[in-house]
N, CA and C of each residue as an Amber inpcrd file, in Angstrom:
protein
   579
 -14.0710000   6.7800000   2.5780000 -12.8340000   7.4380000   2.1910000
 -12.4710000   8.4720000   3.2460000 -11.1860000   8.5620000   3.5380000
 -10.6720000   9.5810000   4.4500000  -9.6430000  10.3980000   3.6920000
  -9.8360000  11.7010000   3.7200000  -8.8650000  12.6170000   3.1070000
  -8.1690000  13.3700000   4.2140000  -6.8910000  13.6590000   4.0090000
  -6.1400000  14.3810000   5.0230000  -5.1820000  15.3810000   4.4160000
  -4.6770000  16.2550000   5.2660000  -3.6950000  17.2570000   4.8540000
  -2.7310000  17.4250000   6.0260000  -1.4260000  17.2880000   5.7330000
  -0.4850000  17.3900000   6.8500000  -0.4150000  18.8280000   7.3540000
  -0.2750000  18.9160000   8.6720000  -0.2080000  20.2250000   9.3230000
   1.0080000  20.9870000   8.7730000   0.7800000  22.2010000   8.3210000
   1.8460000  23.0190000   7.7470000   1.8090000  23.0690000   6.2360000
   0.9540000  22.2510000   5.5960000   0.8700000  22.2360000   4.1340000
   0.4970000  23.6130000   3.5860000  -0.4150000  24.2970000   4.2590000
  -0.8770000  25.6020000   3.7800000   0.2010000  26.6730000   3.8860000
   1.2870000  26.3920000   4.5930000   2.4060000  27.3380000   4.6920000
   3.4420000  27.1210000   3.5890000   3.2670000  26.0630000   2.7820000
   4.1950000  25.7700000   1.6810000   4.0650000  26.8500000   0.6070000
   5.1650000  27.1240000  -0.0690000   5.1530000  28.1230000  -1.1450000
   4.1640000  27.7140000  -2.2280000   3.3280000  28.6550000  -2.6510000
   2.3860000  28.4100000  -3.7370000   1.0810000  27.7580000  -3.3160000
   0.9010000  27.4710000  -2.0230000  -0.3300000  26.8390000  -1.5450000
  -1.2230000  27.9130000  -0.9320000  -2.4750000  27.9220000  -1.3290000
  -3.4340000  28.9050000  -0.8000000  -3.6430000  28.6780000   0.6960000
  -3.7790000  29.7510000   1.4580000  -3.9520000  29.6080000   2.9170000
  -5.2330000  28.8800000   3.3190000  -6.2130000  28.7920000   2.4080000
  -7.4570000  28.0770000   2.7220000  -7.5990000  26.7990000   1.8930000
  -6.5020000  26.2800000   1.3850000  -6.5290000  25.1000000   0.5180000
  -7.1580000  23.8950000   1.2170000  -8.0260000  23.1900000   0.4840000
  -8.5480000  21.9320000   0.9980000  -8.0520000  20.7600000   0.1450000
  -6.9260000  20.9730000  -0.5250000  -6.3040000  19.9040000  -1.3090000
  -5.7300000  18.8670000  -0.3580000  -6.0830000  17.6200000  -0.6130000
  -5.5960000  16.5570000   0.2650000  -4.1450000  16.2000000  -0.0580000
  -3.4120000  15.8440000   0.9820000  -2.0640000  15.3010000   0.8240000
  -2.0520000  13.8490000   1.2820000  -3.2360000  13.3150000   1.6160000
  -3.3930000  11.9590000   2.1130000  -4.7790000  11.4530000   1.7150000
  -4.8400000  10.1870000   1.3590000  -6.1330000   9.5460000   1.1020000
  -6.0540000   8.0890000   1.5330000  -7.1370000   7.6100000   2.1180000
  -7.2510000   6.2000000   2.4920000  -8.6390000   5.7410000   2.1000000
  -8.7350000   4.5690000   1.4920000 -10.0410000   4.0590000   1.1040000
 -10.0530000   2.5460000   1.0430000 -11.2450000   2.0230000   1.1050000
 -11.4590000   0.5770000   0.9760000 -12.2790000   0.3560000  -0.2890000
 -11.7670000  -0.4820000  -1.1620000 -12.4580000  -0.8140000  -2.4030000
 -12.7970000  -2.2960000  -2.4060000 -13.8030000  -2.6540000  -3.2000000
 -14.1710000  -4.0490000  -3.3830000 -14.3820000  -4.2860000  -4.8650000
 -14.1450000  -5.5140000  -5.2860000 -14.3900000  -5.9010000  -6.6730000
 -15.7030000  -6.6700000  -6.6930000 -16.5950000  -6.2490000  -7.5570000
 -17.9210000  -6.8480000  -7.6250000 -17.8940000  -8.1070000  -8.4900000
 -17.3630000  -9.1850000  -7.9270000 -17.3670000 -10.4730000  -8.6120000
 -17.3910000 -11.5860000  -7.5720000 -17.8520000 -12.7590000  -7.9530000
 -17.9230000 -13.8760000  -7.0090000 -16.5460000 -14.2600000  -6.4920000
 -15.5340000 -14.1240000  -7.3200000 -14.1840000 -14.5370000  -6.9470000
 -13.5970000 -13.6820000  -5.8200000 -13.9190000 -12.3970000  -5.8230000
 -13.3360000 -11.4680000  -4.8560000 -14.3320000 -11.0100000  -3.8020000
 -15.4950000 -11.6400000  -3.7370000 -16.5350000 -11.2480000  -2.7690000
 -15.9700000 -11.3040000  -1.3480000 -16.1150000 -10.1960000  -0.6290000
 -15.6700000 -10.1330000   0.7560000 -14.1890000  -9.8530000   0.9470000
 -13.4540000  -9.6390000  -0.1490000 -12.0270000  -9.3500000  -0.0450000
 -11.8300000  -7.8410000  -0.1630000 -11.3800000  -7.1930000   0.9180000
 -11.1930000  -5.7420000   0.8490000  -9.8530000  -5.3830000   0.2050000
  -9.8400000  -4.2890000  -0.5030000  -8.6050000  -3.7110000  -1.0220000
  -8.4370000  -2.3910000  -0.2790000  -7.4810000  -2.3570000   0.6330000
  -7.2540000  -1.1900000   1.4720000  -6.0960000  -0.3910000   0.8940000
  -6.3480000   0.8480000   0.5250000  -5.3430000   1.7020000  -0.1070000
  -5.0910000   2.9240000   0.7620000  -3.8210000   3.2650000   0.8960000
  -3.4460000   4.4380000   1.6740000  -2.2270000   5.0690000   1.0150000
  -2.3110000   6.3700000   0.7870000  -1.1910000   7.0880000   0.1830000
  -1.1650000   8.5000000   0.7340000   0.0330000   9.0400000   0.8680000
   0.1170000  10.3940000   1.3760000   1.5170000  10.9560000   1.3160000
   1.5970000  12.2030000   1.6200000   2.8760000  12.9150000   1.6730000
   3.2500000  13.1590000   3.1220000   4.5570000  13.2980000   3.3540000
   5.0810000  13.6190000   4.6720000   4.7250000  12.5360000   5.6940000
   4.8820000  11.2800000   5.2620000   4.6250000  10.1300000   6.1290000
   5.9700000   9.5440000   6.5680000   5.9860000   8.6030000   7.5250000
   7.2540000   8.0990000   8.0570000   8.1700000   7.4320000   7.0290000
   7.5850000   6.8000000   6.0010000   8.3690000   6.0640000   5.0140000
   7.8870000   6.4560000   3.6250000   8.8240000   6.6440000   2.7060000
   8.4730000   6.8820000   1.3120000   8.7520000   5.6090000   0.5430000
   7.6910000   4.9000000   0.1710000   7.8630000   3.6600000  -0.5880000
   6.5320000   3.2610000  -1.2100000   6.6120000   2.3290000  -2.1340000
   5.4220000   1.7190000  -2.7120000   5.4960000   0.2440000  -2.3710000
   4.5500000  -0.2110000  -1.5560000   4.5830000  -1.5850000  -1.0610000
   3.1740000  -2.1490000  -1.0260000   3.0600000  -3.4180000  -1.3760000
   1.7830000  -4.1230000  -1.3510000   1.9240000  -5.2990000  -0.3990000
   0.9200000  -5.4950000   0.4440000   0.8970000  -6.6330000   1.3550000
  -0.4050000  -7.3810000   1.1270000  -0.2950000  -8.6630000   0.8370000
  -1.4640000  -9.5250000   0.6720000  -1.4900000 -10.4700000   1.8640000
  -2.4940000 -10.3090000   2.7240000  -2.6420000 -11.2010000   3.8770000
  -3.5780000 -12.3290000   3.4950000  -3.1490000 -13.5480000   3.7550000
  -3.9980000 -14.7050000   3.5030000  -4.9360000 -14.8970000   4.6910000
  -5.9510000 -15.6790000   4.5160000  -6.8880000 -15.9260000   5.6110000
  -6.1570000 -16.5670000   6.7780000  -6.5580000 -16.1800000   7.9840000
  -5.9230000 -16.7050000   9.1890000  -6.3650000 -18.1430000   9.4010000
  -5.4110000 -19.0450000   9.6350000  -5.7770000 -20.4490000   9.8520000
  -6.4320000 -20.6270000  11.2240000  -7.2080000 -21.6870000  11.3950000
  -7.8130000 -21.9270000  12.7090000  -6.7580000 -22.3830000  13.7150000
  -7.0890000 -22.2600000  14.9830000  -6.1900000 -22.7330000  16.0500000
  -6.2140000 -24.2570000  16.0390000  -5.0640000 -24.8690000  15.8560000
  -4.9780000 -26.3280000  15.8280000  -4.1580000 -26.8370000  16.9920000
  -2.9870000 -26.2610000  17.2090000  -2.0610000 -26.7650000  18.2250000
  -2.0610000 -25.9490000  19.5120000  -2.8080000 -24.8510000  19.5320000
  -2.8540000 -24.0210000  20.7320000  -4.2190000 -23.3540000  20.7960000
  -4.4290000 -22.5770000  21.8430000  -5.7120000 -21.8890000  22.0040000
  -5.8790000 -20.7510000  21.0030000  -4.7820000 -20.1010000  20.6560000
  -4.8390000 -18.9490000  19.7490000  -4.4150000 -19.3640000  18.3410000
  -5.1150000 -18.8740000  17.3310000  -4.6950000 -19.1980000  15.9630000
  -3.3660000 -18.5380000  15.6270000  -2.6360000 -19.1650000  14.7290000
  -1.3550000 -18.6060000  14.2720000  -1.6290000 -17.3650000  13.4310000
  -0.6770000 -16.4520000  13.3860000  -0.8620000 -15.2780000  12.5170000
  -1.0220000 -15.7120000  11.0570000  -1.7190000 -14.9010000  10.3020000
  -1.9350000 -15.2070000   8.8880000  -0.6240000 -15.0950000   8.1080000
  -0.4350000 -15.9790000   7.1440000   0.6970000 -15.8620000   6.2330000
   0.4480000 -14.6590000   5.3180000   1.5060000 -14.1760000   4.6770000
   1.3400000 -13.0230000   3.8060000   2.3720000 -13.0650000   2.6840000
   2.0880000 -12.2940000   1.6670000   2.9950000 -12.0570000   0.5490000
   3.1910000 -10.5580000   0.4850000   4.4380000 -10.1080000   0.4670000
   4.7560000  -8.6780000   0.4590000   5.6900000  -8.3760000  -0.6950000
   5.3790000  -7.3460000  -1.4320000   6.3510000  -6.8980000  -2.4270000
   6.4100000  -5.3850000  -2.4550000   7.6360000  -4.9200000  -2.5800000
   7.9280000  -3.4870000  -2.6310000   8.5580000  -3.2120000  -3.9880000
   8.0830000  -2.1480000  -4.6080000   8.6420000  -1.8010000  -5.9110000
   9.4170000  -0.4960000  -5.8870000   9.3550000   0.2190000  -4.7580000
  10.0800000   1.4760000  -4.6670000  10.2920000   1.8110000  -3.1970000
  11.4100000   2.3000000  -2.7910000  12.5980000   2.6600000  -3.5550000
  13.4770000   1.4540000  -3.8810000  13.3590000   0.3630000  -3.1340000
  14.1030000  -0.8420000  -3.4520000  13.1150000  -1.9220000  -3.8800000
  13.6110000  -2.9840000  -4.4710000  12.7610000  -4.0720000  -4.9260000
  12.8950000  -5.2260000  -3.9410000  11.7480000  -5.6250000  -3.3520000
  11.7210000  -6.6990000  -2.3600000  10.5250000  -7.5900000  -2.6440000
  10.7580000  -8.8840000  -2.6070000   9.6730000  -9.8600000  -2.6480000
   9.8260000 -10.7060000  -1.4050000   8.7490000 -10.8350000  -0.6220000
   8.8530000 -11.5450000   0.6470000   7.6140000 -12.3910000   0.8840000
   7.8190000 -13.5230000   1.5540000   6.7290000 -14.4080000   1.9530000
   6.8340000 -14.6170000   3.4500000   5.8100000 -14.2160000   4.1870000
   5.7750000 -14.4150000   5.6300000   4.9810000 -15.6620000   5.9370000
   5.5390000 -16.5340000   6.7450000   4.8850000 -17.7980000   7.0370000
   5.2430000 -18.2760000   8.4390000   4.5750000 -19.3030000   8.8780000
   4.8420000 -19.9170000  10.1750000   5.7020000 -21.1550000   9.9580000
   6.7000000 -21.3250000  10.7980000   7.5390000 -22.5330000  10.7470000
   7.5430000 -23.1600000  12.1340000   7.6810000 -24.4820000  12.1780000
   7.7280000 -25.1810000  13.4560000   9.0620000 -24.9410000  14.1430000
   8.9840000 -24.7770000  15.4610000  10.2030000 -24.6720000  16.2500000
  10.8710000 -26.0350000  16.3250000  12.1570000 -26.0370000  16.5960000
  12.9010000 -27.2760000  16.7520000  12.4750000 -27.9370000  18.0630000
  12.3140000 -29.2380000  18.0590000  11.9680000 -29.9640000  19.2830000
  10.6470000 -30.6810000  19.1500000  10.2100000 -31.2160000  20.2490000
   8.9950000 -32.0160000  20.2540000   7.7270000 -31.2040000  20.4570000
   7.8570000 -29.9440000  20.8290000   6.6570000 -29.1310000  21.0470000
   6.0510000 -28.7410000  19.7100000   4.7490000 -28.6970000  19.6850000
   4.0580000 -28.3020000  18.4570000   3.8360000 -26.7910000  18.4790000
   4.9310000 -26.0730000  18.5310000   4.8450000 -24.6160000  18.5290000
   5.6070000 -24.0770000  17.3380000   5.2500000 -22.8940000  16.9480000
   5.8950000 -22.3070000  15.7810000   6.2590000 -20.8600000  16.0100000
   6.8380000 -20.3030000  14.9790000   7.2240000 -18.8990000  15.0160000
   7.0760000 -18.3320000  13.6140000   6.9520000 -17.0230000  13.5660000
   6.8210000 -16.3530000  12.2770000   8.1990000 -16.1320000  11.6720000
   8.2790000 -16.2830000  10.3650000   9.5170000 -15.9750000   9.6550000
   9.1510000 -15.3730000   8.2980000  10.0890000 -14.6450000   7.7460000
   9.8880000 -14.0480000   6.4260000  11.0260000 -14.4650000   5.5200000
  10.6680000 -15.0290000   4.3810000  11.6460000 -15.3780000   3.3450000
  11.6890000 -14.1960000   2.3850000  12.8630000 -13.6350000   2.1790000
  12.9780000 -12.3790000   1.4430000  13.9640000 -12.4820000   0.2920000
  13.5740000 -11.9130000  -0.8140000  14.4640000 -11.7590000  -1.9640000
  14.5330000 -10.2710000  -2.2510000  15.7360000  -9.7370000  -2.3380000
  15.8940000  -8.3170000  -2.6340000  16.8270000  -8.1420000  -3.8210000
  16.6630000  -7.0400000  -4.4770000  17.5770000  -6.6810000  -5.5560000
  18.2720000  -5.3980000  -5.1470000  19.5730000  -5.4890000  -5.0010000
  20.3450000  -4.3070000  -4.6280000  20.4130000  -3.3620000  -5.8240000
  20.1520000  -2.0810000  -5.6000000  20.2310000  -1.1390000  -6.7140000
  21.6650000  -1.0200000  -7.2210000  21.7880000  -0.8760000  -8.5270000
  23.0960000  -0.6820000  -9.1410000  23.4350000   0.8020000  -9.1350000
  24.6820000   1.1150000  -8.9530000  25.1050000   2.5220000  -8.8870000
  24.7770000   3.2700000 -10.1750000  24.8420000   2.5960000 -11.3140000
  24.6010000   3.2660000 -12.5870000  23.1650000   3.0890000 -13.0880000
  22.2780000   2.5190000 -12.2560000  20.8960000   2.2960000 -12.6700000
  20.1390000   3.6170000 -12.7540000  19.2340000   3.6970000 -13.7210000
  18.4060000   4.8930000 -13.8730000  17.3020000   4.8620000 -12.8250000
  16.9030000   6.0460000 -12.3410000  15.7520000   6.0560000 -11.4490000
  14.4900000   5.9260000 -12.3060000  13.3420000   5.8370000 -11.6700000
  12.0970000   5.5400000 -12.3780000  11.7880000   6.5580000 -13.4750000
  11.9500000   7.8390000 -13.1830000  11.6270000   8.8620000 -14.1790000
  12.6360000   8.8670000 -15.3290000  13.9030000   8.6620000 -15.0130000
  14.9110000   8.5830000 -16.0780000  14.5910000   7.4330000 -17.0290000
  14.2230000   6.2870000 -16.4530000  13.9130000   5.1230000 -17.3010000
  12.6720000   5.3790000 -18.1430000  11.6500000   6.0060000 -17.5430000
  10.4290000   6.3000000 -18.2690000  10.7040000   7.2370000 -19.4500000
  11.4640000   8.3040000 -19.2040000  11.8080000   9.2290000 -20.2810000
  12.6710000   8.5550000 -21.3430000  13.6140000   7.7380000 -20.9060000
  14.4870000   7.0070000 -21.8290000  13.6580000   6.0930000 -22.7340000
  12.7320000   5.3300000 -22.1360000  11.8950000   4.4300000 -22.9230000
  10.9910000   5.2030000 -23.8760000  10.4850000   6.3590000 -23.4310000
   9.6320000   7.1760000 -24.3050000  10.4180000   7.6450000 -25.5250000
  11.6630000   8.0680000 -25.3090000  12.4870000   8.5260000 -26.4310000
  12.7980000   7.3870000 -27.3930000  12.8830000   6.1540000 -26.8750000
  13.1460000   4.9970000 -27.7310000  11.8800000   4.4390000 -28.3750000
  10.7120000   4.9280000 -27.9270000   9.4520000   4.4100000 -28.4580000
   9.0340000   3.0950000 -27.8210000   9.6050000   2.7420000 -26.6750000
   9.2660000   1.5070000 -25.9700000   8.0950000   1.7880000 -25.0280000
   6.9150000   1.2420000 -25.3320000   5.7010000   1.5200000 -24.5560000
   5.4610000   0.4990000 -23.4490000   6.4170000  -0.3590000 -23.1520000
   6.2330000  -1.4140000 -22.1600000   5.7760000  -0.8860000 -20.8090000
   6.3400000   0.2120000 -20.3440000   6.0080000   0.7510000 -19.0270000
   4.8270000   1.7150000 -19.0450000   4.2270000   1.9300000 -20.1830000
   3.1320000   2.8840000 -20.2980000   1.7960000   2.1580000 -20.2920000
   0.8000000   2.7570000 -19.6430000  -0.5430000   2.1770000 -19.5990000
  -1.2340000   2.4000000 -20.9390000  -2.0320000   1.4020000 -21.3380000
  -2.8280000   1.5480000 -22.5520000  -4.0190000   2.4550000 -22.2710000
  -4.5680000   3.0310000 -23.3280000  -5.6760000   3.9700000 -23.1740000
  -6.8780000   3.3280000 -22.4900000  -7.2400000   2.1010000 -22.8610000
  -8.4070000   1.4660000 -22.2440000  -8.1780000   1.1970000 -20.7580000
  -6.9480000   0.9310000 -20.3840000  -6.6190000   0.7240000 -18.9750000
  -6.7580000   2.0370000 -18.1960000  -6.2870000   3.1240000 -18.7800000
  -6.3960000   4.4370000 -18.1350000  -7.8660000   4.8230000 -17.9880000
  -8.6870000   4.5700000 -19.0100000 -10.1080000   4.8980000 -18.9420000
 -10.8020000   4.1080000 -17.8370000 -10.4640000   2.8290000 -17.6820000
 -11.0620000   2.0220000 -16.6150000 -10.6190000   2.5110000 -15.2390000
  -9.3710000   2.9070000 -15.1180000  -8.8900000   3.4420000 -13.8440000
  -9.6550000   4.7120000 -13.4860000  -9.8710000   5.5850000 -14.4580000
 -10.6280000   6.8110000 -14.1940000 -12.0820000   6.4960000 -13.8590000
 -12.6550000   5.4510000 -14.4660000 -14.0380000   5.0630000 -14.1560000
 -14.1640000   4.7150000 -12.6780000 -13.1380000   4.1110000 -12.1030000
 -13.1460000   3.7260000 -10.6930000 -12.8070000   4.9160000  -9.7990000
 -11.8280000   5.7030000 -10.1880000 -11.3120000   6.7640000  -9.3290000
 -12.1810000   8.0230000  -9.3520000 -12.7880000   8.3290000 -10.4780000
 -13.5370000   9.5890000 -10.5840000 -14.6300000   9.7480000  -9.5280000
 -15.4500000   8.7310000  -9.2580000 -16.4560000   8.9030000  -8.1910000
 -15.8210000   9.1770000  -6.8260000 -14.6740000   8.6080000  -6.5720000
 -13.9790000   8.8540000  -5.3110000 -13.5110000  10.3040000  -5.2510000
 -13.0010000  10.8090000  -6.3630000 -12.5020000  12.1870000  -6.3980000
 -13.6080000  13.2210000  -6.2620000 -14.8060000  12.8740000  -6.6950000
 -15.9100000  13.8360000  -6.6090000 -16.5650000  13.8510000  -5.2320000
 -16.2880000  12.8470000  -4.3950000 -16.7900000  12.8730000  -3.0150000
 -16.0230000  13.9520000  -2.2590000 -16.7100000  14.8820000  -1.7240000
 -16.0370000  15.9780000  -1.0240000 -16.1160000  15.7380000   0.4800000
 -15.4310000  14.7010000   0.9270000 -15.3550000  14.4430000   2.3580000
 -14.4280000  15.4890000   2.9820000 -14.5820000  15.7370000   4.2780000
 -13.7290000  16.7600000   4.9010000 -12.2550000  16.3780000   4.8630000
 -11.4170000  17.3910000   4.8040000  -9.9660000  17.1810000   4.8380000
  -9.5290000  17.3140000   6.2950000  -9.0040000  16.2130000   6.8410000
  -8.6100000  16.1620000   8.2470000  -7.1170000  16.4260000   8.3840000
  -6.7360000  17.1190000   9.4170000  -5.3230000  17.4140000   9.6700000
  -4.6150000  16.1830000  10.2360000  -3.3510000  16.0100000   9.8540000
  -2.4960000  15.0040000  10.4920000  -1.1050000  15.5880000  10.6500000
  -0.4050000  15.0780000  11.6250000   0.9320000  15.5760000  11.9190000
   1.9380000  15.0290000  10.9130000   2.8920000  15.8490000  10.4710000
   3.9550000  15.3420000   9.5900000   4.6930000  14.1890000  10.2790000
   5.0710000  13.1870000   9.4900000   5.8000000  12.0460000  10.0220000
   4.9170000  10.9860000  10.6400000   3.5810000  11.1070000  10.4970000
   2.6670000  10.0880000  10.9970000   2.0240000   9.3720000   9.8110000
   1.1880000   8.3770000  10.0980000   0.5350000   7.5840000   9.0530000
  -0.7990000   8.1720000   8.6350000  -1.0080000   9.4560000   8.8630000
  -2.2360000  10.1160000   8.4290000  -3.2080000  10.2920000   9.5750000
  -4.3830000  10.8360000   9.2660000  -5.3810000  11.0640000  10.3080000
  -5.7930000   9.7520000  10.9680000  -6.0300000   9.8020000  12.2710000
  -6.4490000   8.6140000  13.0040000  -7.7500000   8.0300000  12.4760000
  -8.6040000   8.8590000  11.8860000  -9.8790000   8.3900000  11.3480000
  -9.6940000   7.3650000  10.2390000  -8.5180000   7.3230000   9.6230000
  -8.2890000   6.3450000   8.5490000  -8.3000000   4.9150000   9.0810000
  -8.0970000   4.7410000  10.3940000  -8.1430000   3.3910000  10.9750000
  -9.5370000   2.7910000  10.9120000 -10.5810000   3.6210000  10.7940000
 -11.9510000   3.1240000  10.6900000 -12.1570000   2.3290000   9.4040000
 -11.3790000   2.6200000   8.3840000 -11.5060000   1.9200000   7.1000000
 -11.1440000   0.4470000   7.2380000 -10.2460000   0.1330000   8.1540000
  -9.7960000  -1.2550000   8.3120000 -10.6590000  -2.0400000   9.2920000
 -11.6890000  -1.4130000   9.8740000 -12.5250000  -2.0890000  10.8780000
 -13.0480000  -3.4160000  10.3300000 -12.8650000  -4.4510000  11.0900000
 -13.3090000  -5.7810000  10.6960000 -12.3080000  -6.5390000   9.8410000
 -11.2050000  -5.8880000   9.4690000 -10.2060000  -6.5220000   8.5960000
  -8.8100000  -6.4860000   9.1820000  -8.6680000  -6.1290000  10.4390000
  -7.3360000  -6.0220000  11.0320000  -6.9160000  -4.5740000  11.1000000
  -5.7080000  -4.3030000  10.6760000  -5.1840000  -2.9460000  10.7370000
  -4.3460000  -2.6670000   9.4940000  -3.9260000  -1.4190000   9.3750000
  -3.0560000  -1.0500000   8.2580000  -1.7190000  -1.7500000   8.3940000
  -1.1020000  -2.0100000   7.2900000   0.2860000  -2.4780000   7.2650000
   1.1440000  -1.2330000   7.1100000   1.9890000  -0.9720000   8.0790000
   2.9030000   0.1650000   7.9840000   4.2140000  -0.3200000   7.3860000
   4.5620000   0.1470000   6.1950000   5.8280000  -0.2800000   5.5940000
   6.9960000   0.0150000   6.5230000   8.0400000  -0.7300000   6.3320000
   9.2110000  -0.6230000   7.1870000  10.2870000   0.2030000   6.4970000
  11.2400000   0.6620000   7.2680000  12.2530000   1.5400000   6.7000000
  13.3660000   0.7820000   6.0180000  13.5830000  -0.4770000   6.3940000
  14.5920000  -1.2750000   5.7120000  13.9620000  -2.5700000   5.2490000
  14.4470000  -3.1010000   4.1440000  13.8590000  -4.2980000   3.5510000
  14.0940000  -5.5330000   4.4100000  14.9940000  -5.4760000   5.3740000
  15.3160000  -6.6700000   6.1540000  14.3950000  -6.8980000   7.3360000
  13.5490000  -5.9080000   7.6580000  12.6240000  -6.0570000   8.7770000
  11.3200000  -6.6530000   8.2860000  10.7220000  -7.5470000   9.0420000
   9.4380000  -8.1230000   8.6790000   8.3230000  -7.1960000   9.1250000
   7.1510000  -7.2390000   8.4260000   6.0290000  -6.3880000   8.8280000
   5.4020000  -6.8580000  10.1260000
């Protein structure tokens, strides 16, 4: 686990000058089951980063090199749930012609926000007032989440400084060793990762 704090956080109103509260965390988790053996779950979250969004990228295993010396990039599935809704599939397609070469493309479905749509907190409060628990986690789910997260929270790893507008401390790249690199979300839904 890597914890970080953006430079200048301690100058914010109400923050202690010696605060070691993290504004960034990166970690690698694994699920202890035969089905998910060897599949890393790389999580990164923070404040004052280049993009504010919630996005998940699932990279599939990289195929072997068949038509050239280098293997094609791995296909992926990407979905963003905030601030806009995007579902995307990145894949390789053959180029036109007789050559057995391809290129990467992303098939994207987006939902344009409606002007009168409620934001996430408005909808949550609205549903709570109506008694609609659809968007709320059940107690057993919350307890299981805490069972996983609590040991991580009790690890007192050092809080590393990072510059505002960056993807966090450089040490967080060590978490992805052997698995590629972090996926940096994009600023517009039309750009591929």
